[in-house]
Tab-separated table of C-alpha atoms in Angstrom:
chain	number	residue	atom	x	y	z
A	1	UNK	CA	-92.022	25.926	-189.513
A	2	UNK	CA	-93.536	22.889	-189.782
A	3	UNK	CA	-94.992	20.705	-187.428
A	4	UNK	CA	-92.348	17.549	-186.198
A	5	UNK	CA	-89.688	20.181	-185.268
A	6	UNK	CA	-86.284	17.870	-184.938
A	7	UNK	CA	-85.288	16.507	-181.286
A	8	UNK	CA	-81.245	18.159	-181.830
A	9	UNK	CA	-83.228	21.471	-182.432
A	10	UNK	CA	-84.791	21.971	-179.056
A	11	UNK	CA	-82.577	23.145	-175.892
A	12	UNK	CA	-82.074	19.868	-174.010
A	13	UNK	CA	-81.135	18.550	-170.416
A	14	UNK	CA	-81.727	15.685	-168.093
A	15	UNK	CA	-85.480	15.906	-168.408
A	16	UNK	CA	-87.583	13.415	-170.592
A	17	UNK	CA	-88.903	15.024	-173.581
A	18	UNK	CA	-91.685	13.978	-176.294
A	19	UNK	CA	-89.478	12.562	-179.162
A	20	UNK	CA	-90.486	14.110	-182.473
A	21	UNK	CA	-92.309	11.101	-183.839
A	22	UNK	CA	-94.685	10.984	-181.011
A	23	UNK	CA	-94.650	14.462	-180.763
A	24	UNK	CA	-96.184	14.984	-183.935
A	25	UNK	CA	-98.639	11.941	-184.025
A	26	UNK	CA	-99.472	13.181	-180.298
A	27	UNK	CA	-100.226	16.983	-181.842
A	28	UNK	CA	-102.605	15.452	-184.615
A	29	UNK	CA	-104.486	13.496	-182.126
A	30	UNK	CA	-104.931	17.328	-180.112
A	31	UNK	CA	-106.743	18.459	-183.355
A	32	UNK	CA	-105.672	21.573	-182.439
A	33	UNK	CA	-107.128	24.731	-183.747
A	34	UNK	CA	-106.056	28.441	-184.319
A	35	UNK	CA	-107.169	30.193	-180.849
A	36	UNK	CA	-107.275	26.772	-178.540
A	37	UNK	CA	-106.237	26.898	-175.129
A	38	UNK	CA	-103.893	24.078	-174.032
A	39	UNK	CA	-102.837	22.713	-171.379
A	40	UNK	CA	-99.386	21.022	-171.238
A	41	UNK	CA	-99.109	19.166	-168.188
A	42	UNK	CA	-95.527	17.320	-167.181
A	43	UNK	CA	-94.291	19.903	-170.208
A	44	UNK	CA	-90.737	19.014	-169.388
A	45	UNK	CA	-88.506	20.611	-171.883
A	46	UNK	CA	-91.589	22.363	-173.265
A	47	UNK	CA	-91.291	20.446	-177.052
A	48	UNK	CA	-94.991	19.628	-176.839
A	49	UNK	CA	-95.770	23.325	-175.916
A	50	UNK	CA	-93.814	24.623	-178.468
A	51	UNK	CA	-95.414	22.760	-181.524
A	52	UNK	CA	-98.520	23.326	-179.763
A	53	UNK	CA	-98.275	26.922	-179.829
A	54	UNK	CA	-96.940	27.508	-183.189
A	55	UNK	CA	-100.104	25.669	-184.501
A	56	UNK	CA	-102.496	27.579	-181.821
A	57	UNK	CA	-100.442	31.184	-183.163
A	58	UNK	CA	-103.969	32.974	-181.821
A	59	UNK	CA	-104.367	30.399	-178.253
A	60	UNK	CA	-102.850	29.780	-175.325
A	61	UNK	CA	-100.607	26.910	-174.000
A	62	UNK	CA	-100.272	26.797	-170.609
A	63	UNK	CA	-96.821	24.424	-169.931
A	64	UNK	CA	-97.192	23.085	-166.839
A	65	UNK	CA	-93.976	21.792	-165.002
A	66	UNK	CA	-93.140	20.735	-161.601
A	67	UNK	CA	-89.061	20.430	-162.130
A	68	UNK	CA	-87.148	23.193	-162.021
A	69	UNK	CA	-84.568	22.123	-164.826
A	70	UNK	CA	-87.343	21.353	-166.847
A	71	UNK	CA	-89.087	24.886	-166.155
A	72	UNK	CA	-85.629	26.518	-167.674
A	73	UNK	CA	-85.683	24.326	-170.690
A	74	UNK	CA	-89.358	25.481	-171.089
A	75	UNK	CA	-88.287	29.212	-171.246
A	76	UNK	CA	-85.233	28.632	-172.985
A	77	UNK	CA	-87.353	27.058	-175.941
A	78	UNK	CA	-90.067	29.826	-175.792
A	79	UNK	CA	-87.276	32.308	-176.906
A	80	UNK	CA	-85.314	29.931	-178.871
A	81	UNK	CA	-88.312	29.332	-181.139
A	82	UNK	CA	-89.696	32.750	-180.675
A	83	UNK	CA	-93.227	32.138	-179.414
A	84	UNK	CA	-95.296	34.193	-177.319
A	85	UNK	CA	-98.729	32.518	-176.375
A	86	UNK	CA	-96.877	29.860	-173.570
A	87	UNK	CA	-97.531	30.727	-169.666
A	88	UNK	CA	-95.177	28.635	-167.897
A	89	UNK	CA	-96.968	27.490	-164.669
A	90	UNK	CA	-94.247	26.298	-162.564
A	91	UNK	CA	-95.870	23.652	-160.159
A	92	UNK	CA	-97.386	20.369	-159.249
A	93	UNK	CA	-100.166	18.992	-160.986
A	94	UNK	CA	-103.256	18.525	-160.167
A	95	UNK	CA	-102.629	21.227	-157.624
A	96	UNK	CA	-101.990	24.175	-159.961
A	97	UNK	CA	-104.759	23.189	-162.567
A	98	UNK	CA	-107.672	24.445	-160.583
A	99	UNK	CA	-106.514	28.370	-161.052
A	100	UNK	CA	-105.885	28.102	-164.710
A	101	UNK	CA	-108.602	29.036	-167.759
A	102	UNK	CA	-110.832	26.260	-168.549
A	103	UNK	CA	-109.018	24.415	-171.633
A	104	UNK	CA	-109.974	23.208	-175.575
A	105	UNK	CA	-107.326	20.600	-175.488
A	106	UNK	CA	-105.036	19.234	-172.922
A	107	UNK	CA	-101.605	16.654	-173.592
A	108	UNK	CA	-100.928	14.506	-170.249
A	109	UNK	CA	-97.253	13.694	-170.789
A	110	UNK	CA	-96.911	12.796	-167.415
A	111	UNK	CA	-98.373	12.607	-163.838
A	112	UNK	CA	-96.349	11.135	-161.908
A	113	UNK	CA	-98.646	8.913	-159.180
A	114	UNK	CA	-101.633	11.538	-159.284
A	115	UNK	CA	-103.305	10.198	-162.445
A	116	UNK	CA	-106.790	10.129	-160.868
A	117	UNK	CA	-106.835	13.798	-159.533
A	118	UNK	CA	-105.483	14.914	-162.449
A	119	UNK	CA	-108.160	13.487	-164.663
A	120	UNK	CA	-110.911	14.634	-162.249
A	121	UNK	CA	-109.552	18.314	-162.765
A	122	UNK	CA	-108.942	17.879	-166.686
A	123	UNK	CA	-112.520	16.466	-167.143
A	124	UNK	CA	-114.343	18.949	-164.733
A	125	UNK	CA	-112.827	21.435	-166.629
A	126	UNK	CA	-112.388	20.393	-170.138
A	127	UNK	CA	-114.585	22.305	-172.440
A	128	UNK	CA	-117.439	20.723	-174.522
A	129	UNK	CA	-115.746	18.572	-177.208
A	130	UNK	CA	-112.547	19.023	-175.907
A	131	UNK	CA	-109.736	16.999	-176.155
A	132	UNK	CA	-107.300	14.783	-174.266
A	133	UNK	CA	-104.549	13.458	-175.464
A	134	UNK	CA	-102.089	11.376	-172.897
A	135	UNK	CA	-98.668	9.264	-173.577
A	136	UNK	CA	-97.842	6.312	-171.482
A	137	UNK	CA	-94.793	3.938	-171.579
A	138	UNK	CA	-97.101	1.284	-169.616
A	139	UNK	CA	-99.630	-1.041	-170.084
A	140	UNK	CA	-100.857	0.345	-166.531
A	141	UNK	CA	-101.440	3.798	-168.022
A	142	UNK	CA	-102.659	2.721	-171.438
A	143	UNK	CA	-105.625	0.588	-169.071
A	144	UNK	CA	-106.362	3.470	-167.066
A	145	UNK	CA	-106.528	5.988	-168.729
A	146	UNK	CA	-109.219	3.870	-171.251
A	147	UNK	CA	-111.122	2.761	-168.926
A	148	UNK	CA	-111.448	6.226	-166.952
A	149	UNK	CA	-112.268	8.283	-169.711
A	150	UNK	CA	-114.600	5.197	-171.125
A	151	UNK	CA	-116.379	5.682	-168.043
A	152	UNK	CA	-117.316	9.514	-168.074
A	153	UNK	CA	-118.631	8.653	-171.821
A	154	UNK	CA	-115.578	9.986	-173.770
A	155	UNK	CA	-114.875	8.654	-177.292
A	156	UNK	CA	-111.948	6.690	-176.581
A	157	UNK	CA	-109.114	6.215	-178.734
A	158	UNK	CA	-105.506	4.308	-178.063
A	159	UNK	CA	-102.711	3.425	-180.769
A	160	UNK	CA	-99.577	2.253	-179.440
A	161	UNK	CA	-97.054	3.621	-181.693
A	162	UNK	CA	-92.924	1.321	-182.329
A	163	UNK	CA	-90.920	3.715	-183.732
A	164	UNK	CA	-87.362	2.621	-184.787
A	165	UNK	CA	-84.360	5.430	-185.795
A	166	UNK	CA	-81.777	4.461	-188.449
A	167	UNK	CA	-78.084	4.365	-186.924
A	168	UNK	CA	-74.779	3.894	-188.697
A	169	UNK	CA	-72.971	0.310	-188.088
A	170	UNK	CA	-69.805	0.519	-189.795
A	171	UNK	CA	-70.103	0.619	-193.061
A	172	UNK	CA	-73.972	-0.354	-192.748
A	173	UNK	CA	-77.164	1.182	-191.601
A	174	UNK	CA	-78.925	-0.616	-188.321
A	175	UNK	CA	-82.891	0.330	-186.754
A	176	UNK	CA	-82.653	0.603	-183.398
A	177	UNK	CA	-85.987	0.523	-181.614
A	178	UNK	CA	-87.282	3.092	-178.992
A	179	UNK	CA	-89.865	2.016	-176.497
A	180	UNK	CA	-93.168	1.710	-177.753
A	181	UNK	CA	-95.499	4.512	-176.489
A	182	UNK	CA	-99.005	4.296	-176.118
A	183	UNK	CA	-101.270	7.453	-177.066
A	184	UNK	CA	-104.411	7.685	-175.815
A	185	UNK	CA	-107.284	10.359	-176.903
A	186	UNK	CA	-110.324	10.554	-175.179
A	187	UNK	CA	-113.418	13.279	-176.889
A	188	UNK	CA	-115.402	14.843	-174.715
A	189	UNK	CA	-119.010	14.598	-176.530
């Protein structure tokens, strides 16, 4: 399988999940490699996880999810796509991090209001020239998440990605845009 799995393909609810186009730009930025252990955190349906471990076959995600709808999806798409190096950690971030095995790469896809604890854990923790990659919908994110990492002396990178889907109008074909994303990945030196 390659890697940008398609959205319909994944087991789906009422929890946000990384659309495939971000997905897969979000997985390059990860520069993940065969045995790196990953950390998932705000997995929701576990789409991010899933890529991530396919590419990692010899690693470890760990998919860490706070909802319980989203903790089913998560374990619904572990069997669905048959993979068997994801630990689902059901609970609240930053809280759970603390217990888990110091990670290679970690993918922020959400944090709710506990951004700042959660990158204090992921950076006392990160591994030398590890990797964090986090998606925000806001400006607000996009800033802090610079800045903080710019601050501990990461290499700092942010793209902010418009992706627009094809969708039949009649007897033409329309783009309709999604919401711009920002992706942000910060090198630990």
């Amino acid at each position: 399988m390659t890697s940008g799995i398609p959205d319909e393909y994944f087991v789906r609810g009422n929890i946000p999940m990384t659309k495939e186009e971000i997905r897969v730009l979000s997985i390059s930025k990860l520069r993940l490699k065969e045995d790196s252990t990953i950390w998932d955190i705000g997995a929701g349906t576990g789409s991010v996880s899933v890529e991530a471990a396919l590419a990692a076959k010899k690693g470890v995600v760990y998919s860490i999810e706070k909802e319980k709808e989203g903790i089913k999806l998560i374990s619904e798409n572990i069997k669905k796509f048959n993979v068997n190096n994801i630990v689902v950690v059901n609970g609240i971030a930053p809280d759970v991090l603390m217990d888990l095995p110091s990670p290679d790469r970690v993918f922020i896809g959400g944090t709710g209001d506990k951004m700042h604890h959660i990158f204090d854990i992921v950076t006392s923790k990160l591994k030398e020239k590890g990797i964090v990659v986090i998606n925000g919908i806001t400006l607000d994110t996009a800033y802090y998440a610079n800045h903080y990492f710019k601050q501990k002396n990461y290499d700092v990178q942010t793209i902010c990605v418009n992706v627009s889907v094809s969708r039949e109008a009649g007897q033409k074909t329309m783009m309709v845009s999604q919401n711009p994303v920002y992706i942000i990945s910060a090198k630990r030196e």
